[in-house]
PDB file of C-alpha atoms in Angstrom:
ATOM      1  CA  UNK Y  15    -114.608  33.489-129.533  1.00 48.00           C
ATOM      2  CA  UNK Y  16    -117.767  35.502-128.837  1.00 51.00           C
ATOM      3  CA  UNK Y  17    -119.137  36.366-132.278  1.00 53.00           C
ATOM      4  CA  UNK Y  18    -122.962  36.235-132.316  1.00 69.00           C
ATOM      5  CA  UNK Y  19    -125.018  38.214-129.817  1.00 85.00           C
ATOM      6  CA  UNK Y  20    -124.827  36.288-126.574  1.00 89.00           C
ATOM      7  CA  UNK Y  21    -126.119  36.389-123.026  1.00 94.00           C
ATOM      8  CA  UNK Y  22    -122.923  36.649-120.983  1.00 94.00           C
ATOM      9  CA  UNK Y  23    -122.275  36.486-117.247  1.00 96.00           C
ATOM     10  CA  UNK Y  24    -119.008  38.173-116.242  1.00 96.00           C
ATOM     11  CA  UNK Y  25    -117.462  37.189-112.898  1.00 96.00           C
ATOM     12  CA  UNK Y  26    -115.084  39.890-111.683  1.00 94.00           C
ATOM     13  CA  UNK Y  27    -112.126  38.914-109.490  1.00 83.00           C
ATOM     14  CA  UNK Y  28    -110.704  40.989-106.660  1.00 74.00           C
ATOM     15  CA  UNK Y  29    -108.158  42.732-108.901  1.00 69.00           C
ATOM     16  CA  UNK Y  30    -111.051  44.170-110.904  1.00 81.00           C
ATOM     17  CA  UNK Y  31    -112.173  46.036-107.787  1.00 84.00           C
ATOM     18  CA  UNK Y  32    -108.921  46.794-105.957  1.00 78.00           C
ATOM     19  CA  UNK Y  33    -105.963  47.162-108.293  1.00 74.00           C
ATOM     20  CA  UNK Y  34    -103.658  48.036-105.387  1.00 76.00           C
ATOM     21  CA  UNK Y  35    -104.157  45.605-102.458  1.00 72.00           C
ATOM     22  CA  UNK Y  36    -102.516  48.136-100.116  1.00 77.00           C
ATOM     23  CA  UNK Y  37    -105.029  50.859-100.977  1.00 80.00           C
ATOM     24  CA  UNK Y  38    -108.402  49.625 -99.782  1.00 80.00           C
ATOM     25  CA  UNK Y  39    -110.167  52.989 -99.729  1.00 85.00           C
ATOM     26  CA  UNK Y  40    -113.564  53.450-101.346  1.00 86.00           C
ATOM     27  CA  UNK Y  41    -112.092  56.230-103.508  1.00 89.00           C
ATOM     28  CA  UNK Y  42    -109.446  53.880-104.913  1.00 89.00           C
ATOM     29  CA  UNK Y  43    -112.044  51.190-105.582  1.00 89.00           C
ATOM     30  CA  UNK Y  44    -114.212  53.606-107.561  1.00 90.00           C
ATOM     31  CA  UNK Y  45    -111.215  54.535-109.765  1.00 90.00           C
ATOM     32  CA  UNK Y  46    -110.499  50.831-110.358  1.00 90.00           C
ATOM     33  CA  UNK Y  47    -114.174  50.197-111.147  1.00 92.00           C
ATOM     34  CA  UNK Y  48    -114.015  52.852-113.884  1.00 93.00           C
ATOM     35  CA  UNK Y  49    -111.152  50.970-115.563  1.00 90.00           C
ATOM     36  CA  UNK Y  50    -112.982  47.684-115.083  1.00 92.00           C
ATOM     37  CA  UNK Y  51    -116.058  49.120-116.809  1.00 94.00           C
ATOM     38  CA  UNK Y  52    -114.293  49.521-120.159  1.00 92.00           C
ATOM     39  CA  UNK Y  53    -114.017  45.841-121.227  1.00 89.00           C
ATOM     40  CA  UNK Y  54    -117.529  45.241-119.872  1.00 93.00           C
ATOM     41  CA  UNK Y  55    -118.966  48.069-121.980  1.00 94.00           C
ATOM     42  CA  UNK Y  56    -117.043  46.727-124.994  1.00 91.00           C
ATOM     43  CA  UNK Y  57    -119.342  43.700-124.838  1.00 90.00           C
ATOM     44  CA  UNK Y  58    -122.447  45.802-124.267  1.00 93.00           C
ATOM     45  CA  UNK Y  59    -121.506  47.965-127.260  1.00 93.00           C
ATOM     46  CA  UNK Y  60    -121.288  44.837-129.416  1.00 90.00           C
ATOM     47  CA  UNK Y  61    -124.893  44.058-128.549  1.00 91.00           C
ATOM     48  CA  UNK Y  62    -124.431  41.295-125.997  1.00 92.00           C
ATOM     49  CA  UNK Y  63    -126.682  40.932-122.948  1.00 95.00           C
ATOM     50  CA  UNK Y  64    -124.340  41.343-119.977  1.00 96.00           C
ATOM     51  CA  UNK Y  65    -124.837  40.327-116.355  1.00 97.00           C
ATOM     52  CA  UNK Y  66    -122.059  41.155-113.870  1.00 97.00           C
ATOM     53  CA  UNK Y  67    -121.081  39.236-110.742  1.00 97.00           C
ATOM     54  CA  UNK Y  68    -118.203  40.074-108.409  1.00 96.00           C
ATOM     55  CA  UNK Y  69    -116.253  39.053-105.322  1.00 92.00           C
ATOM     56  CA  UNK Y  70    -116.261  40.887-102.001  1.00 90.00           C
ATOM     57  CA  UNK Y  71    -113.515  39.274 -99.893  1.00 84.00           C
ATOM     58  CA  UNK Y  72    -111.529  42.359 -98.833  1.00 85.00           C
ATOM     59  CA  UNK Y  73    -114.604  44.577 -98.606  1.00 89.00           C
ATOM     60  CA  UNK Y  74    -116.724  42.348 -96.378  1.00 89.00           C
ATOM     61  CA  UNK Y  75    -113.624  41.720 -94.262  1.00 86.00           C
ATOM     62  CA  UNK Y  76    -113.218  45.473 -93.763  1.00 88.00           C
ATOM     63  CA  UNK Y  77    -116.853  45.850 -92.728  1.00 92.00           C
ATOM     64  CA  UNK Y  78    -116.645  42.970 -90.259  1.00 89.00           C
ATOM     65  CA  UNK Y  79    -113.327  44.275 -88.854  1.00 88.00           C
ATOM     66  CA  UNK Y  80    -114.795  47.768 -88.374  1.00 90.00           C
ATOM     67  CA  UNK Y  81    -117.617  46.445 -86.214  1.00 89.00           C
ATOM     68  CA  UNK Y  82    -115.262  44.113 -84.339  1.00 85.00           C
ATOM     69  CA  UNK Y  83    -112.857  46.977 -83.676  1.00 85.00           C
ATOM     70  CA  UNK Y  84    -115.638  49.192 -82.361  1.00 89.00           C
ATOM     71  CA  UNK Y  85    -116.809  46.389 -80.072  1.00 82.00           C
ATOM     72  CA  UNK Y  86    -113.288  45.988 -78.688  1.00 81.00           C
ATOM     73  CA  UNK Y  87    -113.251  49.675 -77.753  1.00 87.00           C
ATOM     74  CA  UNK Y  88    -116.802  49.622 -76.391  1.00 88.00           C
ATOM     75  CA  UNK Y  89    -118.077  46.190 -75.346  1.00 80.00           C
ATOM     76  CA  UNK Y  90    -121.685  47.410 -75.523  1.00 83.00           C
ATOM     77  CA  UNK Y  91    -121.336  48.198 -79.243  1.00 86.00           C
ATOM     78  CA  UNK Y  92    -123.324  45.572 -81.202  1.00 86.00           C
ATOM     79  CA  UNK Y  93    -121.454  43.483 -83.789  1.00 84.00           C
ATOM     80  CA  UNK Y  94    -123.279  43.440 -87.122  1.00 90.00           C
ATOM     81  CA  UNK Y  95    -124.388  39.904 -88.139  1.00 92.00           C
ATOM     82  CA  UNK Y  96    -122.365  38.443 -90.988  1.00 93.00           C
ATOM     83  CA  UNK Y  97    -125.226  38.184 -93.548  1.00 95.00           C
ATOM     84  CA  UNK Y  98    -125.892  41.904 -93.087  1.00 96.00           C
ATOM     85  CA  UNK Y  99    -122.187  42.635 -93.625  1.00 94.00           C
ATOM     86  CA  UNK Y 100    -122.373  40.709 -96.897  1.00 95.00           C
ATOM     87  CA  UNK Y 101    -125.399  42.736 -97.975  1.00 96.00           C
ATOM     88  CA  UNK Y 102    -123.564  45.978 -97.125  1.00 96.00           C
ATOM     89  CA  UNK Y 103    -120.614  44.961 -99.293  1.00 94.00           C
ATOM     90  CA  UNK Y 104    -122.946  44.057-102.178  1.00 95.00           C
ATOM     91  CA  UNK Y 105    -124.522  47.475-101.918  1.00 95.00           C
ATOM     92  CA  UNK Y 106    -121.428  49.607-101.998  1.00 94.00           C
ATOM     93  CA  UNK Y 107    -119.522  47.520-104.566  1.00 95.00           C
ATOM     94  CA  UNK Y 108    -122.630  47.447-106.754  1.00 96.00           C
ATOM     95  CA  UNK Y 109    -122.948  51.227-106.418  1.00 96.00           C
ATOM     96  CA  UNK Y 110    -119.361  51.696-107.649  1.00 96.00           C
ATOM     97  CA  UNK Y 111    -119.817  49.314-110.574  1.00 97.00           C
ATOM     98  CA  UNK Y 112    -123.141  50.765-111.693  1.00 96.00           C
ATOM     99  CA  UNK Y 113    -121.712  54.277-111.531  1.00 96.00           C
ATOM    100  CA  UNK Y 114    -118.642  53.268-113.530  1.00 97.00           C
ATOM    101  CA  UNK Y 115    -120.525  51.257-116.155  1.00 97.00           C
ATOM    102  CA  UNK Y 116    -123.199  53.933-116.581  1.00 97.00           C
ATOM    103  CA  UNK Y 117    -120.542  56.631-117.018  1.00 97.00           C
ATOM    104  CA  UNK Y 118    -118.680  54.555-119.625  1.00 97.00           C
ATOM    105  CA  UNK Y 119    -121.902  53.859-121.528  1.00 98.00           C
ATOM    106  CA  UNK Y 120    -122.828  57.553-121.493  1.00 97.00           C
ATOM    107  CA  UNK Y 121    -119.363  58.383-122.814  1.00 97.00           C
ATOM    108  CA  UNK Y 122    -119.982  56.027-125.771  1.00 97.00           C
ATOM    109  CA  UNK Y 123    -123.559  57.153-126.376  1.00 97.00           C
ATOM    110  CA  UNK Y 124    -125.116  53.879-125.182  1.00 97.00           C
ATOM    111  CA  UNK Y 125    -128.557  54.464-123.705  1.00 94.00           C
ATOM    112  CA  UNK Y 126    -129.051  51.614-121.254  1.00 96.00           C
ATOM    113  CA  UNK Y 127    -129.895  51.434-117.566  1.00 97.00           C
ATOM    114  CA  UNK Y 128    -127.681  49.583-115.102  1.00 98.00           C
ATOM    115  CA  UNK Y 129    -128.736  48.414-111.650  1.00 97.00           C
ATOM    116  CA  UNK Y 130    -127.116  46.507-108.778  1.00 97.00           C
ATOM    117  CA  UNK Y 131    -129.381  44.051-107.005  1.00 97.00           C
ATOM    118  CA  UNK Y 132    -128.757  42.847-103.449  1.00 97.00           C
ATOM    119  CA  UNK Y 133    -129.092  39.119-104.034  1.00 97.00           C
ATOM    120  CA  UNK Y 134    -129.872  36.188-101.738  1.00 98.00           C
ATOM    121  CA  UNK Y 135    -128.479  32.773-102.671  1.00 98.00           C
ATOM    122  CA  UNK Y 136    -129.992  29.598-101.256  1.00 98.00           C
ATOM    123  CA  UNK Y 137    -127.695  27.007 -99.685  1.00 98.00           C
ATOM    124  CA  UNK Y 138    -128.429  23.654 -98.046  1.00 96.00           C
ATOM    125  CA  UNK Y 139    -128.325  23.807 -94.240  1.00 94.00           C
ATOM    126  CA  UNK Y 140    -127.028  20.193 -94.401  1.00 96.00           C
ATOM    127  CA  UNK Y 141    -124.117  21.140 -96.692  1.00 97.00           C
ATOM    128  CA  UNK Y 142    -120.944  19.461 -95.308  1.00 97.00           C
ATOM    129  CA  UNK Y 143    -119.213  22.863 -95.374  1.00 96.00           C
ATOM    130  CA  UNK Y 144    -121.146  23.848 -92.240  1.00 96.00           C
ATOM    131  CA  UNK Y 145    -119.273  21.119 -90.347  1.00 94.00           C
ATOM    132  CA  UNK Y 146    -115.903  22.487 -91.435  1.00 93.00           C
ATOM    133  CA  UNK Y 147    -115.700  26.317 -91.568  1.00 93.00           C
ATOM    134  CA  UNK Y 148    -112.631  27.382 -93.566  1.00 90.00           C
ATOM    135  CA  UNK Y 149    -113.062  30.983 -94.795  1.00 89.00           C
ATOM    136  CA  UNK Y 150    -111.265  33.539 -92.546  1.00 89.00           C
ATOM    137  CA  UNK Y 151    -113.037  36.888 -92.106  1.00 88.00           C
ATOM    138  CA  UNK Y 152    -112.498  40.039 -90.086  1.00 83.00           C
ATOM    139  CA  UNK Y 153    -109.883  40.991 -87.500  1.00 84.00           C
ATOM    140  CA  UNK Y 154    -107.006  39.146 -85.854  1.00 89.00           C
ATOM    141  CA  UNK Y 155    -107.396  38.285 -82.179  1.00 90.00           C
ATOM    142  CA  UNK Y 156    -105.199  36.937 -79.403  1.00 91.00           C
ATOM    143  CA  UNK Y 157    -105.812  33.395 -78.225  1.00 92.00           C
ATOM    144  CA  UNK Y 158    -107.542  34.719 -75.102  1.00 92.00           C
ATOM    145  CA  UNK Y 159    -109.844  36.978 -77.154  1.00 89.00           C
ATOM    146  CA  UNK Y 160    -110.570  34.125 -79.554  1.00 90.00           C
ATOM    147  CA  UNK Y 161    -111.590  31.821 -76.710  1.00 93.00           C
ATOM    148  CA  UNK Y 162    -113.932  34.515 -75.379  1.00 89.00           C
ATOM    149  CA  UNK Y 163    -115.580  34.915 -78.806  1.00 88.00           C
ATOM    150  CA  UNK Y 164    -116.054  31.152 -79.065  1.00 92.00           C
ATOM    151  CA  UNK Y 165    -117.747  31.143 -75.659  1.00 91.00           C
ATOM    152  CA  UNK Y 166    -119.805  34.332 -76.005  1.00 85.00           C
ATOM    153  CA  UNK Y 167    -120.639  34.397 -79.724  1.00 86.00           C
ATOM    154  CA  UNK Y 168    -120.286  30.754 -80.737  1.00 89.00           C
ATOM    155  CA  UNK Y 169    -117.747  31.668 -83.426  1.00 91.00           C
ATOM    156  CA  UNK Y 170    -115.376  29.156 -84.970  1.00 93.00           C
ATOM    157  CA  UNK Y 171    -111.850  30.567 -84.563  1.00 93.00           C
ATOM    158  CA  UNK Y 172    -108.608  29.359 -86.144  1.00 93.00           C
ATOM    159  CA  UNK Y 173    -104.980  30.413 -85.863  1.00 91.00           C
ATOM    160  CA  UNK Y 174    -103.851  32.170 -89.049  1.00 85.00           C
ATOM    161  CA  UNK Y 175    -100.196  31.702 -90.049  1.00 80.00           C
ATOM    162  CA  UNK Y 176     -98.769  32.963 -86.775  1.00 84.00           C
ATOM    163  CA  UNK Y 177    -100.560  36.308 -87.071  1.00 87.00           C
ATOM    164  CA  UNK Y 178    -103.246  35.578 -84.498  1.00 91.00           C
ATOM    165  CA  UNK Y 179    -106.713  34.026 -84.471  1.00 92.00           C
ATOM    166  CA  UNK Y 180    -109.495  34.844 -86.919  1.00 91.00           C
ATOM    167  CA  UNK Y 181    -113.106  33.908 -87.254  1.00 90.00           C
ATOM    168  CA  UNK Y 182    -113.781  31.284 -89.938  1.00 93.00           C
ATOM    169  CA  UNK Y 183    -117.117  30.665 -91.650  1.00 94.00           C
ATOM    170  CA  UNK Y 184    -118.372  27.872 -93.951  1.00 95.00           C
ATOM    171  CA  UNK Y 185    -118.348  28.032 -97.755  1.00 95.00           C
ATOM    172  CA  UNK Y 186    -121.403  26.059 -98.938  1.00 97.00           C
ATOM    173  CA  UNK Y 187    -122.396  25.457-102.569  1.00 96.00           C
ATOM    174  CA  UNK Y 188    -125.163  27.593-104.100  1.00 97.00           C
ATOM    175  CA  UNK Y 189    -128.448  25.835-104.876  1.00 97.00           C
ATOM    176  CA  UNK Y 190    -130.623  28.656-106.202  1.00 97.00           C
ATOM    177  CA  UNK Y 191    -130.772  32.445-106.549  1.00 98.00           C
ATOM    178  CA  UNK Y 192    -133.845  33.964-104.890  1.00 97.00           C
ATOM    179  CA  UNK Y 193    -133.968  37.089-107.069  1.00 98.00           C
ATOM    180  CA  UNK Y 194    -133.213  35.261-110.355  1.00 98.00           C
ATOM    181  CA  UNK Y 195    -136.703  35.976-111.817  1.00 97.00           C
ATOM    182  CA  UNK Y 196    -136.176  39.700-111.188  1.00 98.00           C
ATOM    183  CA  UNK Y 197    -132.708  39.559-112.792  1.00 98.00           C
ATOM    184  CA  UNK Y 198    -134.160  37.758-115.831  1.00 97.00           C
ATOM    185  CA  UNK Y 199    -136.963  40.321-116.177  1.00 98.00           C
ATOM    186  CA  UNK Y 200    -134.456  43.176-116.151  1.00 97.00           C
ATOM    187  CA  UNK Y 201    -132.078  41.481-118.605  1.00 97.00           C
ATOM    188  CA  UNK Y 202    -134.930  40.538-120.963  1.00 96.00           C
ATOM    189  CA  UNK Y 203    -135.964  44.211-120.913  1.00 96.00           C
ATOM    190  CA  UNK Y 204    -132.479  45.255-122.065  1.00 95.00           C
ATOM    191  CA  UNK Y 205    -131.011  46.444-118.771  1.00 97.00           C
ATOM    192  CA  UNK Y 206    -127.524  45.687-117.416  1.00 98.00           C
ATOM    193  CA  UNK Y 207    -127.669  43.921-114.049  1.00 98.00           C
ATOM    194  CA  UNK Y 208    -125.082  43.444-111.270  1.00 98.00           C
ATOM    195  CA  UNK Y 209    -126.030  40.449-109.126  1.00 98.00           C
ATOM    196  CA  UNK Y 210    -124.804  37.685-106.749  1.00 97.00           C
ATOM    197  CA  UNK Y 211    -122.169  40.098-105.432  1.00 95.00           C
ATOM    198  CA  UNK Y 212    -119.652  38.297-103.221  1.00 94.00           C
ATOM    199  CA  UNK Y 213    -121.468  35.064-104.020  1.00 96.00           C
ATOM    200  CA  UNK Y 214    -124.714  36.526-102.713  1.00 97.00           C
ATOM    201  CA  UNK Y 215    -126.060  36.642 -99.157  1.00 97.00           C
ATOM    202  CA  UNK Y 216    -126.318  32.968 -98.113  1.00 97.00           C
ATOM    203  CA  UNK Y 217    -129.791  31.968 -96.928  1.00 98.00           C
ATOM    204  CA  UNK Y 218    -131.384  28.661 -95.928  1.00 97.00           C
ATOM    205  CA  UNK Y 219    -134.994  27.637 -96.473  1.00 94.00           C
ATOM    206  CA  UNK Y 220    -136.653  26.940 -93.121  1.00 89.00           C
ATOM    207  CA  UNK Y 221    -139.192  24.684 -94.770  1.00 84.00           C
ATOM    208  CA  UNK Y 222    -142.198  26.983 -94.598  1.00 84.00           C
ATOM    209  CA  UNK Y 223    -141.125  29.303 -97.396  1.00 84.00           C
ATOM    210  CA  UNK Y 224    -139.236  31.671 -95.104  1.00 94.00           C
ATOM    211  CA  UNK Y 225    -135.541  32.323 -95.651  1.00 96.00           C
ATOM    212  CA  UNK Y 226    -132.919  32.906 -92.986  1.00 96.00           C
ATOM    213  CA  UNK Y 227    -129.502  34.472 -93.519  1.00 97.00           C
ATOM    214  CA  UNK Y 228    -126.549  32.385 -92.338  1.00 97.00           C
ATOM    215  CA  UNK Y 229    -122.945  33.255 -91.515  1.00 95.00           C
ATOM    216  CA  UNK Y 230    -121.180  31.833 -94.560  1.00 96.00           C
ATOM    217  CA  UNK Y 231    -119.330  32.827 -97.735  1.00 95.00           C
ATOM    218  CA  UNK Y 232    -120.406  31.451-101.112  1.00 96.00           C
ATOM    219  CA  UNK Y 233    -117.612  31.303-103.666  1.00 95.00           C
ATOM    220  CA  UNK Y 234    -118.376  33.998-106.238  1.00 95.00           C
ATOM    221  CA  UNK Y 235    -117.328  31.786-109.170  1.00 96.00           C
ATOM    222  CA  UNK Y 236    -119.832  29.075-108.199  1.00 97.00           C
ATOM    223  CA  UNK Y 237    -122.530  31.702-107.651  1.00 97.00           C
ATOM    224  CA  UNK Y 238    -121.702  33.203-111.065  1.00 97.00           C
ATOM    225  CA  UNK Y 239    -121.989  29.774-112.702  1.00 97.00           C
ATOM    226  CA  UNK Y 240    -125.323  29.199-110.947  1.00 98.00           C
ATOM    227  CA  UNK Y 241    -126.890  32.498-112.065  1.00 98.00           C
ATOM    228  CA  UNK Y 242    -125.501  31.922-115.583  1.00 98.00           C
ATOM    229  CA  UNK Y 243    -127.152  28.499-115.628  1.00 97.00           C
ATOM    230  CA  UNK Y 244    -130.481  29.819-114.321  1.00 97.00           C
ATOM    231  CA  UNK Y 245    -130.521  32.694-116.841  1.00 97.00           C
ATOM    232  CA  UNK Y 246    -129.656  30.303-119.693  1.00 96.00           C
ATOM    233  CA  UNK Y 247    -126.512  32.285-120.524  1.00 96.00           C
ATOM    234  CA  UNK Y 248    -124.391  31.296-123.495  1.00 93.00           C
ATOM    235  CA  UNK Y 249    -121.083  32.341-121.983  1.00 92.00           C
ATOM    236  CA  UNK Y 250    -119.495  32.649-118.551  1.00 96.00           C
ATOM    237  CA  UNK Y 251    -116.402  34.858-118.428  1.00 95.00           C
ATOM    238  CA  UNK Y 252    -114.280  34.588-115.279  1.00 95.00           C
ATOM    239  CA  UNK Y 253    -111.836  37.484-115.025  1.00 92.00           C
ATOM    240  CA  UNK Y 254    -108.867  36.863-112.735  1.00 89.00           C
ATOM    241  CA  UNK Y 255    -105.227  37.878-112.164  1.00 86.00           C
ATOM    242  CA  UNK Y 256    -103.665  35.708-114.899  1.00 90.00           C
ATOM    243  CA  UNK Y 257    -104.005  35.646-118.672  1.00 93.00           C
ATOM    244  CA  UNK Y 258    -104.419  31.879-118.975  1.00 95.00           C
ATOM    245  CA  UNK Y 259    -104.982  28.822-116.840  1.00 95.00           C
ATOM    246  CA  UNK Y 260    -101.696  26.951-116.343  1.00 94.00           C
ATOM    247  CA  UNK Y 261    -100.489  23.581-115.171  1.00 94.00           C
ATOM    248  CA  UNK Y 262     -97.254  23.344-113.173  1.00 92.00           C
ATOM    249  CA  UNK Y 263     -97.899  26.976-112.217  1.00 91.00           C
ATOM    250  CA  UNK Y 264     -94.782  28.977-111.213  1.00 88.00           C
ATOM    251  CA  UNK Y 265     -92.527  26.028-112.035  1.00 91.00           C
ATOM    252  CA  UNK Y 266     -89.872  25.814-114.784  1.00 92.00           C
ATOM    253  CA  UNK Y 267     -92.176  23.534-116.783  1.00 93.00           C
ATOM    254  CA  UNK Y 268     -95.249  25.779-116.486  1.00 93.00           C
ATOM    255  CA  UNK Y 269     -97.600  25.278-119.435  1.00 95.00           C
ATOM    256  CA  UNK Y 270    -100.296  27.795-120.341  1.00 95.00           C
ATOM    257  CA  UNK Y 271    -103.508  26.306-121.698  1.00 95.00           C
ATOM    258  CA  UNK Y 272    -105.634  27.862-124.445  1.00 95.00           C
ATOM    259  CA  UNK Y 273    -108.439  25.317-124.453  1.00 95.00           C
ATOM    260  CA  UNK Y 274    -109.693  22.717-121.975  1.00 95.00           C
ATOM    261  CA  UNK Y 275    -112.419  20.103-122.196  1.00 95.00           C
ATOM    262  CA  UNK Y 276    -114.391  19.096-119.108  1.00 94.00           C
ATOM    263  CA  UNK Y 277    -112.346  15.880-119.079  1.00 95.00           C
ATOM    264  CA  UNK Y 278    -109.086  17.872-119.149  1.00 95.00           C
ATOM    265  CA  UNK Y 279    -110.269  19.966-116.200  1.00 95.00           C
ATOM    266  CA  UNK Y 280    -111.018  16.880-114.098  1.00 95.00           C
ATOM    267  CA  UNK Y 281    -107.715  15.267-115.051  1.00 96.00           C
ATOM    268  CA  UNK Y 282    -105.701  18.314-113.979  1.00 95.00           C
ATOM    269  CA  UNK Y 283    -107.747  18.685-110.780  1.00 96.00           C
ATOM    270  CA  UNK Y 284    -107.000  15.042-109.904  1.00 95.00           C
ATOM    271  CA  UNK Y 285    -103.302  15.702-110.541  1.00 95.00           C
ATOM    272  CA  UNK Y 286    -103.363  18.645-108.118  1.00 94.00           C
ATOM    273  CA  UNK Y 287    -102.482  21.425-110.575  1.00 94.00           C
ATOM    274  CA  UNK Y 288    -104.941  24.025-109.270  1.00 93.00           C
ATOM    275  CA  UNK Y 289    -104.636  25.730-105.883  1.00 88.00           C
ATOM    276  CA  UNK Y 290    -107.650  25.731-103.525  1.00 87.00           C
ATOM    277  CA  UNK Y 291    -108.970  29.239-102.984  1.00 79.00           C
ATOM    278  CA  UNK Y 292    -107.302  30.384-106.218  1.00 86.00           C
ATOM    279  CA  UNK Y 293    -107.669  28.658-109.605  1.00 93.00           C
ATOM    280  CA  UNK Y 294    -109.419  25.506-108.347  1.00 94.00           C
ATOM    281  CA  UNK Y 295    -112.880  27.053-107.746  1.00 93.00           C
ATOM    282  CA  UNK Y 296    -112.625  28.880-111.073  1.00 95.00           C
ATOM    283  CA  UNK Y 297    -112.029  25.761-113.172  1.00 96.00           C
ATOM    284  CA  UNK Y 298    -114.612  23.814-111.158  1.00 96.00           C
ATOM    285  CA  UNK Y 299    -117.219  26.538-111.693  1.00 96.00           C
ATOM    286  CA  UNK Y 300    -116.263  26.782-115.370  1.00 96.00           C
ATOM    287  CA  UNK Y 301    -116.729  23.047-115.894  1.00 96.00           C
ATOM    288  CA  UNK Y 302    -119.987  23.019-113.910  1.00 96.00           C
ATOM    289  CA  UNK Y 303    -121.486  25.707-116.144  1.00 97.00           C
ATOM    290  CA  UNK Y 304    -120.288  24.085-119.378  1.00 96.00           C
ATOM    291  CA  UNK Y 305    -121.736  20.720-118.319  1.00 95.00           C
ATOM    292  CA  UNK Y 306    -125.134  22.254-117.513  1.00 94.00           C
ATOM    293  CA  UNK Y 307    -126.193  22.488-121.185  1.00 93.00           C
ATOM    294  CA  UNK Y 308    -124.637  21.660-124.584  1.00 93.00           C
ATOM    295  CA  UNK Y 309    -123.018  24.603-126.362  1.00 91.00           C
ATOM    296  CA  UNK Y 310    -122.140  26.612-123.264  1.00 94.00           C
ATOM    297  CA  UNK Y 311    -118.581  27.871-122.902  1.00 93.00           C
ATOM    298  CA  UNK Y 312    -116.453  29.526-120.234  1.00 96.00           C
ATOM    299  CA  UNK Y 313    -113.518  31.903-120.747  1.00 96.00           C
ATOM    300  CA  UNK Y 314    -110.944  32.431-117.992  1.00 96.00           C
ATOM    301  CA  UNK Y 315    -108.528  35.323-118.481  1.00 93.00           C
ATOM    302  CA  UNK Y 316    -107.253  38.559-116.945  1.00 89.00           C
ATOM    303  CA  UNK Y 317    -109.140  41.835-116.902  1.00 83.00           C
ATOM    304  CA  UNK Y 318    -106.362  43.475-118.940  1.00 80.00           C
ATOM    305  CA  UNK Y 319    -106.670  40.795-121.632  1.00 85.00           C
ATOM    306  CA  UNK Y 320    -110.462  40.535-121.540  1.00 78.00           C
ATOM    307  CA  UNK Y 321    -111.056  42.138-124.945  1.00 76.00           C
ATOM    308  CA  UNK Y 322    -108.426  39.933-126.628  1.00 84.00           C
ATOM    309  CA  UNK Y 323    -109.842  36.898-124.831  1.00 85.00           C
ATOM    310  CA  UNK Y 324    -113.333  37.724-126.021  1.00 76.00           C
ATOM    311  CA  UNK Y 325    -111.949  37.977-129.564  1.00 82.00           C
ATOM    312  CA  UNK Y 326    -110.426  34.488-129.202  1.00 85.00           C
ATOM    313  CA  UNK Y 327    -106.820  35.736-129.199  1.00 91.00           C
ATOM    314  CA  UNK Y 328    -105.875  34.705-125.645  1.00 93.00           C
ATOM    315  CA  UNK Y 329    -107.262  33.288-122.402  1.00 95.00           C
ATOM    316  CA  UNK Y 330    -108.386  29.749-121.647  1.00 96.00           C
ATOM    317  CA  UNK Y 331    -111.689  28.490-123.047  1.00 95.00           C
ATOM    318  CA  UNK Y 332    -113.448  25.539-121.374  1.00 96.00           C
ATOM    319  CA  UNK Y 333    -115.687  23.532-123.700  1.00 93.00           C
ATOM    320  CA  UNK Y 334    -117.784  20.389-123.396  1.00 87.00           C
TER     321      UNK Y 334
END
């Protein structure tokens, strides 16, 4: 339960940005963001320092697909590099969230500033993920088109469940957050900050202090845990589509869990209870943050149950 005034990083899942997966318009996302703002402002109203992180899977996919579609119509149309697409998605999602949170704070008479920061996240160019790209992004292509993109653009392409071929990019682990000192300065000054959107724009250090964007996707839960660790946060709250973490999920013997130790998390991971690309990165990120310093805790719950989870009435808490 969050009782004293804490520094809290909130990691928003996709359902916090697009309540209806079939309606991917910007207008719909802004409406969803306004609902998402309410449990966030609950924490701000209680006096907690709040930092917000978020995913960007559908949004960056839409941006990539738009450029790919234009290039299919007109071969001379330049395809936007993937790091720039990630930055675009950070910008427009951050704009929606800062608008929604500011409006909710104004409605409650809270006089605070909120800002979204386009954030670069450092990854290791030798990360094994670069040898095995797995994250699908953008449009579907025929086998012939996919082969052409491999030859002309150097893309990694994989067949996707009989629907065609898609580009796949690596998912390396975050090492550091370039703009973390700026985020800390803003938070220390009492501002609300939105950062590491979509896991941040992945960059590698070229060894001379310069940074280069790379075509990759950093898991937003790991990026959220990293910025929470750097900012010395007390609490990481991962908001997702379910109320509690479960073992034997969707089986007759499903068991919902209210509290997990780091040892429990590893045990259930080893037993294969958590799906890759779904709950697995969340519990891994939760445990990683909790292990980083004694006394840190992570809450995993749904957006709808966030307030109750914060009050200790529901959700799954990971402790050391």
